[in-house]
Amino acid sequence: MRRGIARVSIAILLFNFGVVLALRIFIPESIPTVRLGTLMLSVSFTGLMVGSSVSERDRIGDELHQQTLHLHSLIENSPFGIVVLDPLRRVQLCNAVFESIFLFSAREMSGKTLESLLSARHEIDQMRELSAQVFAGQAVHETIRHFRRDGKFIDVEINAVPLRREGRVEGAYAIYNDISERARAQEQAENDAASLKRWVEELQLRTTQMALLNEMGDMLQCCANTLEARSVVSRLCRKLFADAVSGMLFEFNSTPDVVEATASWGNSHISESSFAPPACWAVRRGRAYWSEPASDGILCSHFMSQDAVAVLCVPMMAQSEVVGLLHLQYGSLLAAKDGDQQGFRKAQETLASAAAGQIALAFASLRLRDTLREQSIRDPLTGLFNRRIMQEALERELHRARRKNHSVTVALIDLDHFKRFNDTWGHDAGDLVLKTIAQVFRSHFRAEDVICRYGGEEFSVILPEASIEDAAKRADALRHELVKVRIRHLEHALDPVTLSIGLAAFPQHGTTAEQLLRKADECLYESKAGGRDRVTVPHVNEIVTEREVSTTR
Ligand code: GH3
Ligand code: MG
Ligand code: MG
């Protein structure tokens, strides 16, 4: 229509121009006609100006319309969510993607702030801060976790810019990109990587523990006695249970009602070093037991203090019998294993049970070996060395004496009229006499002297580095000591025991074991013959050669 006006204006202008021209040609003298022509030309010119102005506005309006359509199409067809906020930070318009991200329709969101619609309580502050930044004139790029209408959370990437008009911020324009899938995939990948790392670490730890456990088993098998085994246990358990603050190894004593600490590692032990077996729940139940001093749980009663976060007691079982106890104390480290405390405890328990089993087996076999060895070298009734050990010890002492050039004395001791103890009070009484006398011998002689039961009621003592004179004095003192010993059997006081003793010394009375024993036996015989209860030494002028001992009296 506006174009029509322009065309009409041009037509009027042309018509007026034609009229003025005709008047000039056909009525040249008429001045009013000239004026009328001028007026008509002015009117036409004005009409032309109005027409062209209307056409220009029409063109601009068209262009604006096209641009608006284009912008709308851009916004609507954008793969991202787009929202425009008014100066009061309320939703002015948004596209379909924005609607689909948050599951609200444009109508529902229109006129409301995004904070009121889309954020959970803890994100409101973050949202407010973000919109404050934008309305302060800054462009913002953030990733925020939003809650959408159905209550699920989504991660969105936001690019927001302020909309300025004449230098003033009059709104905001934001592009939303839903990156939940990407974020979740990344989170999953991170979790997977963390789990893998944890598993690898766990595997490495298990490998190290298995290696240490095997090492401990190997070392324990090579131990010659329980003393060595205890030192192996304390050294390797310190490494094996690196998470524990300290540990103790308890063994059942020969006295069955006492458990005794025989090895320990680390500091601040809370357990008593010896206690009755029922004081420990692990011993009572025959399986691992955790005590937690800090909590309300039942504690083992062998603890002296409660300075530990947790304590693990594991019974050491060998052939279905509890032979000892492995005791491990944990400090703050256990508390630090927050999330996976249960897993950590289980792993420690399994490891401790494996270690305890291995230690128990090693100790049982060492004890068996010790027992067999003891049985092979000791007389079961008196606990003294047997004759075979006496022979070996004498050979060894003679060898040493030759090298170091000192003397060795051998004493043969026979109990006088021993048979009458058996005959009068029975064999038990006789056995009691033998045991008591062995005890007196043990306390009378030095630790380095070798006391043996030579056979029946005969004993031998090897006195290294003792001269014949010293040995004679010692033997005489023994005789006097023994007379004072009163033995009671079944309420009966037995007669005092007297001894007949024969001595011989290296090198003056013999240079070999055989020569010395023969000479000591001769002296013993002499003691018997002389009336018993005495000590006899070889005569001063007896000459000894390498081959035989000839006596000149
Ligand atoms: P003598 O003064 O001459 O040595 O007389 P004796 O009675 O001590 O010696 P004899 O050789 O006549 O007797 C030794 C007795 O010791 C004989 C044996 O029954 C007894 N005997 C040996 N071994 C044991 C033992 O282990 N227990 C008991 N009860 N008696 C034993
Ligand atoms: Mg005898
Ligand atoms: Mg005798």
Coordinates of C-alpha atoms and ligand atoms in Angstrom, one line a residue:
M1 CA 0.0 0.0 0.0
R2 CA 2.9 2.3 0.9
R3 CA 4.4 1.6 -2.5
G4 CA 1.0 2.6 -4.0
I5 CA 1.2 5.9 -2.1
A6 CA 4.6 6.6 -3.6
R7 CA 3.4 5.7 -7.1
V8 CA 0.3 8.0 -6.6
S9 CA 2.6 10.8 -5.4
I10 CA 4.8 10.5 -8.5
A11 CA 1.7 10.4 -10.7
I12 CA 0.3 13.6 -9.1
L13 CA 3.7 15.2 -9.5
L14 CA 3.8 14.3 -13.2
F15 CA 0.1 15.4 -13.6
N16 CA 0.7 18.7 -11.8
F17 CA 3.9 19.3 -13.8
G18 CA 1.9 18.6 -17.0
V19 CA -0.9 21.0 -15.9
V20 CA 1.6 23.8 -15.1
L21 CA 3.4 23.2 -18.5
A22 CA 0.0 23.4 -20.3
L23 CA -1.0 26.6 -18.6
R24 CA 2.4 28.2 -19.5
I25 CA 2.0 27.1 -23.1
F26 CA -1.6 27.9 -23.6
I27 CA -2.2 30.8 -21.1
P28 CA 1.2 32.6 -20.8
E29 CA -0.2 36.0 -19.5
S30 CA -2.1 34.7 -16.6
I31 CA -0.1 35.3 -13.4
P32 CA -2.6 33.6 -11.1
T33 CA -2.2 30.5 -13.3
V34 CA 1.6 30.7 -12.6
R35 CA 1.0 30.9 -8.9
L36 CA -1.4 28.0 -9.1
G37 CA 1.2 26.0 -11.1
T38 CA 3.9 26.8 -8.5
L39 CA 1.5 25.7 -5.7
M40 CA 0.6 22.5 -7.5
L41 CA 4.3 21.8 -8.1
S42 CA 5.0 22.3 -4.3
V43 CA 2.1 20.0 -3.4
S44 CA 3.4 17.4 -5.8
F45 CA 7.0 17.7 -4.5
T46 CA 5.8 17.3 -0.9
G47 CA 3.7 14.3 -2.0
L48 CA 6.8 12.9 -3.6
M49 CA 8.9 13.4 -0.4
V50 CA 6.2 11.8 1.7
G51 CA 5.9 8.9 -0.7
S52 CA 9.7 8.2 -0.7
S53 CA 9.9 8.4 3.1
V54 CA 7.1 6.0 3.5
S55 CA 8.8 3.6 1.0
E56 CA 12.1 3.8 3.0
R57 CA 10.4 3.0 6.3
D58 CA 8.6 0.1 4.6
R59 CA 11.9 -1.2 3.3
I60 CA 13.5 -1.0 6.8
G61 CA 10.5 -2.6 8.4
D62 CA 10.8 -5.5 5.9
E63 CA 14.4 -5.9 6.7
L64 CA 13.7 -5.9 10.4
H65 CA 11.1 -8.5 10.0
Q66 CA 13.4 -10.6 8.0
Q67 CA 16.1 -10.3 10.6
T68 CA 13.7 -11.1 13.4
L69 CA 12.6 -14.2 11.6
H70 CA 16.2 -15.1 11.0
L71 CA 17.1 -14.6 14.7
H72 CA 14.1 -16.6 15.8
S73 CA 15.1 -19.4 13.4
L74 CA 18.7 -19.2 14.8
I75 CA 17.5 -19.5 18.3
E76 CA 14.9 -22.2 17.7
N77 CA 17.2 -24.3 15.5
S78 CA 20.2 -24.0 17.9
P79 CA 21.4 -27.4 19.2
F80 CA 22.0 -25.6 22.5
G81 CA 19.5 -24.4 25.0
I82 CA 19.1 -20.6 24.8
V83 CA 17.5 -18.3 27.3
V84 CA 17.2 -14.5 27.4
L85 CA 16.6 -12.8 30.7
D86 CA 15.0 -9.4 31.2
P87 CA 16.5 -6.7 33.4
L88 CA 14.8 -8.3 36.5
R89 CA 16.6 -11.6 35.6
R90 CA 13.4 -13.2 34.7
V91 CA 13.0 -15.5 31.7
Q92 CA 12.0 -13.5 28.7
L93 CA 12.3 -16.1 26.0
C94 CA 13.9 -19.5 25.6
N95 CA 14.1 -22.1 22.9
A96 CA 12.8 -25.6 22.6
V97 CA 16.2 -27.2 23.6
F98 CA 16.2 -25.2 26.7
E99 CA 12.7 -26.5 27.5
S100 CA 13.8 -30.1 26.8
I101 CA 16.9 -29.7 29.0
F102 CA 14.9 -28.7 32.1
L103 CA 11.5 -30.3 31.2
F104 CA 9.7 -26.9 31.7
S105 CA 7.7 -25.3 29.0
A106 CA 8.6 -21.7 27.9
R107 CA 5.3 -20.5 29.2
E108 CA 5.9 -22.0 32.6
M109 CA 9.3 -20.4 32.8
S110 CA 8.4 -17.1 31.4
G111 CA 8.6 -14.3 34.0
K112 CA 10.3 -16.5 36.6
T113 CA 13.9 -16.4 37.7
L114 CA 16.1 -19.4 36.8
E115 CA 17.2 -19.8 40.4
S116 CA 13.6 -20.3 41.6
L117 CA 13.0 -23.0 38.9
L118 CA 16.1 -24.9 38.4
S119 CA 18.4 -25.1 41.3
A120 CA 18.5 -27.4 44.3
R121 CA 19.1 -25.6 47.6
H122 CA 22.9 -25.9 47.6
E123 CA 23.1 -24.6 44.0
I124 CA 21.1 -21.4 44.5
D125 CA 24.1 -19.4 45.8
Q126 CA 26.2 -20.5 42.8
M127 CA 23.4 -19.6 40.4
R128 CA 22.9 -16.2 42.1
E129 CA 26.5 -15.5 42.0
L130 CA 26.7 -16.4 38.3
S131 CA 23.7 -14.2 37.3
A132 CA 25.2 -11.3 39.5
Q133 CA 28.4 -11.6 37.5
V134 CA 26.5 -11.4 34.2
F135 CA 24.4 -8.5 35.2
A136 CA 27.5 -6.8 36.5
G137 CA 28.6 -6.9 32.8
Q138 CA 30.9 -9.9 32.7
A139 CA 30.7 -12.8 30.3
V140 CA 30.6 -16.1 32.3
H141 CA 31.6 -19.6 31.3
E142 CA 30.7 -22.2 34.0
T143 CA 29.8 -25.8 34.5
I144 CA 27.0 -26.2 37.0
R145 CA 25.0 -29.2 38.4
H146 CA 21.3 -28.5 38.0
F147 CA 18.2 -30.3 39.2
R148 CA 15.6 -30.5 36.5
R149 CA 11.9 -30.9 36.9
D150 CA 11.9 -34.7 37.3
G151 CA 14.3 -34.4 40.2
K152 CA 17.3 -35.8 38.3
F153 CA 20.5 -33.9 38.3
I154 CA 22.2 -32.8 35.1
D155 CA 25.5 -31.1 34.4
V156 CA 25.2 -28.1 32.2
E157 CA 27.9 -25.9 30.6
I158 CA 26.7 -22.3 30.6
N159 CA 28.0 -19.4 28.5
A160 CA 26.3 -16.3 29.5
V161 CA 26.7 -12.7 28.3
P162 CA 25.1 -9.4 29.4
L163 CA 22.8 -7.7 26.9
R164 CA 23.7 -4.0 26.8
R165 CA 21.7 -1.1 25.6
E166 CA 23.3 2.3 25.5
G167 CA 26.0 1.1 27.9
R168 CA 23.5 -0.3 30.4
V169 CA 23.0 -4.0 31.1
E170 CA 19.4 -4.6 30.3
G171 CA 19.3 -8.3 30.3
A172 CA 21.3 -11.5 29.7
Y173 CA 21.7 -14.1 27.1
A174 CA 22.8 -17.6 28.0
I175 CA 23.6 -20.7 26.1
Y176 CA 23.1 -24.0 27.9
N177 CA 24.8 -27.2 26.9
D178 CA 23.7 -30.4 28.6
I179 CA 27.0 -32.3 29.3
S180 CA 25.6 -34.8 31.7
E181 CA 26.4 -37.8 29.6
R182 CA 29.9 -36.5 29.0
A183 CA 30.4 -35.7 32.7
R184 CA 29.0 -39.0 33.7
A185 CA 31.2 -40.8 31.3
Q186 CA 34.2 -38.9 32.6
E187 CA 33.2 -39.6 36.2
Q188 CA 32.9 -43.3 35.3
A189 CA 36.2 -43.3 33.6
E190 CA 37.8 -41.6 36.6
N191 CA 36.1 -44.1 39.0
D192 CA 37.3 -46.9 36.8
A193 CA 40.8 -45.6 36.8
A194 CA 40.7 -45.1 40.6
S195 CA 39.4 -48.7 41.1
L196 CA 42.0 -50.1 38.8
K197 CA 44.7 -48.2 40.7
R198 CA 43.3 -49.5 43.9
W199 CA 43.3 -53.0 42.6
V200 CA 46.8 -52.8 41.3
E201 CA 48.0 -51.4 44.7
E202 CA 46.0 -54.1 46.5
L203 CA 47.6 -56.7 44.3
Q204 CA 51.1 -55.3 44.9
L205 CA 50.4 -55.3 48.6
R206 CA 49.2 -58.9 48.5
T207 CA 52.3 -60.0 46.5
T208 CA 54.6 -58.3 49.0
Q209 CA 52.7 -59.9 51.9
M210 CA 52.8 -63.3 50.2
A211 CA 56.6 -62.9 49.6
L212 CA 57.1 -62.0 53.3
L213 CA 54.9 -64.8 54.5
N214 CA 56.9 -67.3 52.3
E215 CA 60.2 -65.8 53.6
M216 CA 59.0 -66.2 57.1
G217 CA 58.0 -69.8 56.5
D218 CA 61.4 -70.5 54.9
M219 CA 63.3 -68.8 57.7
L220 CA 61.3 -70.6 60.4
Q221 CA 62.0 -74.0 58.8
C222 CA 65.7 -73.3 59.0
C223 CA 65.7 -72.2 62.6
A224 CA 67.6 -74.5 64.9
N225 CA 65.6 -73.7 68.0
T226 CA 62.6 -71.7 69.3
L227 CA 64.9 -68.8 70.3
E228 CA 65.9 -68.2 66.7
A229 CA 62.3 -68.7 65.6
R230 CA 61.1 -66.0 67.9
S231 CA 63.6 -63.5 66.5
V232 CA 62.5 -64.4 63.0
V233 CA 58.9 -63.9 63.9
S234 CA 59.5 -60.4 65.5
R235 CA 61.6 -59.2 62.6
L236 CA 59.3 -60.4 59.8
C237 CA 56.0 -59.7 61.5
R238 CA 57.1 -56.0 61.9
K239 CA 57.3 -55.8 58.1
L240 CA 54.3 -58.1 57.4
F241 CA 52.0 -56.0 59.6
A242 CA 53.3 -52.6 58.7
D243 CA 49.9 -51.1 59.4
A244 CA 50.0 -52.3 63.1
V245 CA 51.6 -50.1 65.7
S246 CA 53.0 -53.1 67.6
G247 CA 52.7 -56.8 68.1
M248 CA 53.4 -59.6 70.5
L249 CA 53.9 -63.3 70.2
F250 CA 52.6 -65.4 73.1
E251 CA 53.4 -69.0 73.7
F252 CA 51.7 -71.5 75.9
N253 CA 54.2 -72.2 78.7
S254 CA 55.1 -75.7 79.9
T255 CA 52.8 -74.7 82.8
P256 CA 49.6 -75.1 80.9
D257 CA 47.7 -72.3 82.6
V258 CA 50.0 -69.5 81.5
V259 CA 50.4 -67.7 78.2
E260 CA 53.7 -65.9 78.0
A261 CA 55.0 -63.2 75.7
T262 CA 58.1 -64.6 74.0
A263 CA 58.6 -62.0 71.3
S264 CA 57.4 -58.4 70.6
W265 CA 57.9 -55.6 68.1
G266 CA 56.9 -51.9 68.0
N267 CA 56.1 -49.8 71.0
S268 CA 53.3 -49.2 73.5
H269 CA 52.2 -52.7 74.2
I270 CA 48.8 -52.8 76.0
S271 CA 48.8 -56.5 76.9
E272 CA 50.3 -58.0 80.0
S273 CA 53.3 -60.2 79.2
S274 CA 51.8 -63.3 80.8
F275 CA 48.2 -64.2 81.6
A276 CA 45.8 -67.1 82.0
P277 CA 44.5 -68.4 78.7
P278 CA 40.8 -67.6 79.4
A279 CA 41.7 -63.8 79.6
C280 CA 41.8 -63.8 75.8
W281 CA 38.7 -64.2 73.7
A282 CA 40.6 -65.5 70.7
V283 CA 42.0 -68.3 72.8
R284 CA 38.6 -69.1 74.3
R285 CA 36.8 -69.1 70.9
G286 CA 39.7 -70.6 68.9
R287 CA 39.5 -67.9 66.3
A288 CA 40.5 -64.3 65.6
Y289 CA 39.0 -61.7 67.8
W290 CA 39.0 -57.8 67.4
S291 CA 38.9 -55.7 70.6
E292 CA 38.1 -52.1 70.3
P293 CA 38.9 -50.1 73.4
A294 CA 37.3 -47.0 72.1
S295 CA 33.9 -48.6 71.4
D296 CA 31.5 -50.5 73.6
G297 CA 32.7 -54.0 72.5
I298 CA 33.9 -56.6 74.9
L299 CA 37.6 -56.4 75.5
C300 CA 40.1 -59.2 76.3
S301 CA 41.0 -58.9 79.9
H302 CA 44.8 -59.2 79.4
F303 CA 45.0 -55.5 78.4
M304 CA 46.7 -53.2 80.9
S305 CA 45.5 -50.0 79.2
Q306 CA 43.2 -49.0 76.4
D307 CA 45.7 -47.0 74.3
A308 CA 44.8 -48.6 71.0
V309 CA 42.1 -48.1 68.4
A310 CA 41.8 -51.8 67.8
V311 CA 43.6 -55.0 68.8
L312 CA 43.6 -58.2 66.9
C313 CA 44.3 -61.5 68.7
V314 CA 44.7 -64.6 66.6
P315 CA 45.2 -68.0 68.2
M316 CA 48.1 -70.1 66.9
M317 CA 46.7 -73.6 66.3
A318 CA 48.7 -76.7 65.6
Q319 CA 47.1 -80.1 65.4
S320 CA 43.8 -78.6 66.7
E321 CA 45.5 -77.3 69.8
V322 CA 46.1 -73.6 70.7
V323 CA 49.8 -73.4 71.1
G324 CA 50.1 -69.6 71.3
L325 CA 48.7 -66.2 70.3
L326 CA 49.5 -63.5 67.8
H327 CA 48.6 -60.1 69.1
L328 CA 48.5 -57.0 66.9
Q329 CA 47.7 -53.4 68.0
Y330 CA 46.4 -50.8 65.6
G331 CA 46.5 -47.1 66.1
S332 CA 45.2 -44.1 64.2
L333 CA 46.0 -45.7 60.9
L334 CA 43.0 -48.0 61.2
A335 CA 40.7 -45.1 61.9
A336 CA 42.1 -43.4 58.8
K337 CA 40.9 -46.4 56.6
D338 CA 37.5 -44.8 56.9
G339 CA 35.5 -46.1 54.0
D340 CA 37.0 -49.5 53.8
Q341 CA 37.6 -50.3 57.4
Q342 CA 35.7 -53.6 57.1
G343 CA 37.8 -54.7 54.1
F344 CA 41.0 -53.6 55.8
R345 CA 40.1 -55.6 59.0
K346 CA 39.2 -58.7 57.0
A347 CA 42.5 -58.5 55.0
Q348 CA 44.5 -58.1 58.2
E349 CA 42.6 -60.9 59.9
T350 CA 43.3 -63.3 56.9
L351 CA 46.9 -62.3 56.8
A352 CA 47.3 -62.7 60.6
S353 CA 45.6 -66.1 60.5
A354 CA 47.9 -67.3 57.8
A355 CA 51.0 -66.0 59.7
A356 CA 49.7 -67.5 63.0
G357 CA 49.2 -70.9 61.3
Q358 CA 52.7 -70.8 59.9
I359 CA 54.3 -69.8 63.2
A360 CA 52.3 -72.4 65.1
L361 CA 53.4 -75.1 62.7
A362 CA 57.0 -74.0 62.9
F363 CA 56.9 -73.8 66.7
A364 CA 55.2 -77.2 67.0
S365 CA 57.8 -78.9 64.8
L366 CA 60.7 -77.1 66.6
R367 CA 59.3 -78.2 70.0
L368 CA 59.0 -81.8 68.7
R369 CA 62.5 -81.6 67.4
D370 CA 63.7 -80.2 70.8
T371 CA 61.8 -82.9 72.6
L372 CA 63.3 -85.6 70.5
R373 CA 66.8 -84.2 70.8
E374 CA 66.3 -83.8 74.6
Q375 CA 65.1 -87.4 74.7
S376 CA 68.1 -88.5 72.8
I377 CA 70.6 -86.7 75.0
R378 CA 69.0 -86.7 78.4
D379 CA 68.0 -89.3 80.9
P380 CA 64.2 -89.0 81.3
L381 CA 64.1 -89.7 85.1
T382 CA 66.7 -87.2 86.3
G383 CA 66.9 -84.8 83.3
L384 CA 70.7 -85.2 83.3
F385 CA 72.8 -85.9 80.2
N386 CA 73.0 -89.6 79.3
R387 CA 76.2 -91.6 79.0
R388 CA 76.6 -91.1 75.2
I389 CA 76.6 -87.3 75.7
M390 CA 79.1 -87.7 78.6
Q391 CA 81.5 -89.5 76.2
E392 CA 81.1 -86.9 73.6
A393 CA 81.5 -84.0 76.1
L394 CA 84.6 -85.6 77.6
E395 CA 86.3 -86.0 74.2
R396 CA 85.5 -82.4 73.4
E397 CA 86.8 -81.1 76.8
L398 CA 90.0 -83.1 76.4
H399 CA 90.5 -81.6 73.0
R400 CA 90.1 -78.1 74.4
A401 CA 92.3 -78.8 77.4
R402 CA 95.1 -80.0 75.1
R403 CA 94.8 -76.9 73.0
K404 CA 94.6 -74.5 75.9
N405 CA 96.9 -76.5 78.1
H406 CA 94.7 -76.7 81.1
S407 CA 93.3 -79.6 83.2
V408 CA 90.0 -81.5 83.1
T409 CA 88.9 -83.7 86.0
V410 CA 86.4 -86.6 85.7
A411 CA 84.4 -87.7 88.7
L412 CA 82.5 -91.0 89.0
I413 CA 79.9 -91.1 91.7
D414 CA 78.0 -94.1 93.0
L415 CA 75.3 -94.1 95.6
D416 CA 76.0 -96.2 98.6
H417 CA 73.7 -99.1 99.3
F418 CA 71.1 -97.6 97.0
K419 CA 69.4 -100.9 96.6
R420 CA 68.0 -100.8 100.1
F421 CA 65.8 -97.8 99.2
N422 CA 64.2 -99.9 96.5
D423 CA 64.0 -102.9 98.8
T424 CA 62.6 -101.0 101.8
W425 CA 60.3 -98.3 100.2
G426 CA 59.8 -99.5 96.7
H427 CA 61.1 -98.3 93.3
D428 CA 59.2 -95.1 93.4
A429 CA 61.1 -94.1 96.5
G430 CA 64.3 -95.2 94.7
D431 CA 63.3 -93.0 91.7
L432 CA 62.6 -90.1 94.1
V433 CA 66.1 -90.4 95.6
L434 CA 67.7 -90.4 92.1
K435 CA 65.7 -87.3 91.1
T436 CA 66.5 -85.5 94.3
I437 CA 70.2 -86.2 94.1
A438 CA 70.3 -85.1 90.4
Q439 CA 68.8 -81.8 91.6
V440 CA 71.4 -81.4 94.3
F441 CA 74.2 -82.2 91.7
R442 CA 72.8 -79.5 89.4
S443 CA 72.8 -76.8 92.1
H444 CA 76.2 -77.9 93.5
F445 CA 78.3 -78.0 90.3
R446 CA 79.1 -75.0 88.0
A447 CA 77.1 -74.3 84.9
E448 CA 80.0 -75.4 82.7
D449 CA 80.4 -78.7 84.4
V450 CA 78.8 -81.6 82.5
I451 CA 76.7 -83.8 84.9
C452 CA 75.5 -87.2 83.5
R453 CA 73.7 -90.2 84.7
Y454 CA 76.3 -92.8 83.9
G455 CA 73.9 -95.7 84.5
G456 CA 71.7 -97.1 87.4
E457 CA 72.7 -95.2 90.5
E458 CA 76.0 -94.1 89.1
F459 CA 76.8 -90.6 87.9
S460 CA 79.7 -88.8 86.2
V461 CA 80.7 -85.2 86.3
I462 CA 83.2 -83.6 83.9
L463 CA 84.8 -80.5 85.5
P464 CA 86.6 -78.5 82.8
E465 CA 89.7 -76.5 83.9
A466 CA 89.4 -78.0 87.4
S467 CA 92.6 -79.4 88.9
I468 CA 92.3 -82.7 90.8
E469 CA 92.7 -80.9 94.1
D470 CA 89.9 -78.4 93.4
A471 CA 87.7 -81.3 92.1
A472 CA 88.4 -83.3 95.3
K473 CA 87.4 -80.4 97.5
R474 CA 84.2 -79.9 95.5
A475 CA 83.3 -83.6 95.6
D476 CA 83.9 -83.7 99.3
A477 CA 81.7 -80.6 99.8
L478 CA 79.0 -82.4 97.8
R479 CA 79.2 -85.4 100.1
H480 CA 78.7 -83.2 103.1
E481 CA 75.9 -81.3 101.5
L482 CA 74.0 -84.5 100.6
V483 CA 74.1 -85.9 104.1
K484 CA 72.0 -82.9 105.1
V485 CA 69.4 -83.5 102.5
R486 CA 66.3 -85.1 103.9
I487 CA 64.1 -87.0 101.4
R488 CA 60.5 -87.8 102.3
H489 CA 58.5 -90.4 100.5
L490 CA 54.8 -91.0 101.3
E491 CA 55.2 -89.4 104.8
H492 CA 58.4 -91.4 105.4
A493 CA 61.7 -89.8 106.0
L494 CA 64.3 -91.8 104.1
D495 CA 67.8 -92.3 105.4
P496 CA 70.5 -89.8 104.3
V497 CA 72.3 -90.7 101.1
T498 CA 76.0 -91.2 101.1
L499 CA 78.3 -91.2 98.0
S500 CA 81.4 -93.0 97.0
I501 CA 83.4 -90.9 94.5
G502 CA 86.5 -91.6 92.4
L503 CA 88.4 -88.9 90.5
A504 CA 91.0 -88.7 87.7
A505 CA 92.4 -85.6 86.0
F506 CA 93.9 -84.8 82.6
P507 CA 96.8 -84.8 82.0
Q508 CA 98.4 -86.4 85.0
H509 CA 96.1 -89.5 85.3
G510 CA 95.3 -90.1 81.7
T511 CA 95.3 -88.4 78.3
T512 CA 92.3 -90.1 76.8
A513 CA 88.7 -90.5 77.9
E514 CA 89.1 -94.2 78.3
Q515 CA 92.2 -93.9 80.5
L516 CA 90.6 -91.2 82.7
L517 CA 87.3 -93.1 83.2
R518 CA 89.2 -96.3 84.0
K519 CA 91.3 -94.5 86.6
A520 CA 88.3 -92.7 88.1
D521 CA 86.5 -96.1 88.3
E522 CA 89.5 -97.6 90.1
C523 CA 89.3 -94.8 92.6
L524 CA 85.6 -95.2 93.0
Y525 CA 86.2 -98.9 93.7
E526 CA 88.7 -97.9 96.2
S527 CA 86.2 -95.6 97.9
K528 CA 83.8 -98.5 98.1
A529 CA 86.4 -100.9 99.4
G530 CA 87.6 -98.3 101.9
G531 CA 84.1 -98.2 103.6
R532 CA 82.1 -96.0 101.2
D533 CA 81.0 -92.3 101.8
R534 CA 84.4 -90.9 100.6
V535 CA 86.3 -89.4 97.8
T536 CA 89.4 -91.1 96.4
V537 CA 92.0 -89.5 94.1
P538 CA 94.8 -91.4 92.3
H539 CA 98.0 -91.7 94.3
V540 CA 100.6 -88.9 93.8
N541 CA 103.3 -91.1 92.2
E542 CA 101.1 -92.8 89.6
I543 CA 102.8 -92.5 86.2
V544 CA 100.7 -92.2 83.1
T545 CA 101.9 -93.1 79.6
E546 CA 100.1 -92.6 76.3
R547 CA 99.3 -96.4 76.0
E548 CA 98.5 -97.4 79.5
V549 CA 98.2 -96.2 83.0
S550 CA 100.6 -98.1 85.3
T551 CA 100.1 -97.6 89.0
T552 CA 102.9 -97.8 91.5
R553 CA 101.9 -97.7 95.0
Ligands
GH3_1 P1 76.8 -100.2 96.6 O1 77.0 -99.4 97.8 O2 77.8 -101.4 96.5 O3 76.9 -99.4 95.3 O4 75.4 -100.9 96.7 P2 74.2 -100.5 95.8 O5 73.0 -101.1 96.4 O6 74.1 -99.1 95.6 O7 74.5 -101.2 94.4 P3 73.9 -102.3 93.7 O8 74.7 -102.4 92.4 O9 73.9 -103.5 94.5 O10 72.4 -101.9 93.4 C1 72.1 -100.9 92.5 C2 70.6 -100.9 92.5 O11 70.1 -99.7 91.8 C3 70.1 -102.0 91.6 C4 68.9 -101.4 90.8 O12 67.7 -102.0 91.0 C5 68.9 -100.0 91.3 N1 68.5 -99.1 90.2 C6 69.2 -98.9 89.1 N2 68.6 -98.0 88.3 C7 67.4 -97.7 89.0 C8 66.4 -96.8 88.7 O13 66.3 -96.1 87.7 N3 65.4 -96.6 89.6 C9 65.4 -97.3 90.8 N4 64.5 -97.2 91.6 N5 66.4 -98.2 91.0 C10 67.4 -98.4 90.2
MG2 MG 76.6 -99.2 91.4
MG3 MG 75.7 -98.3 94.6

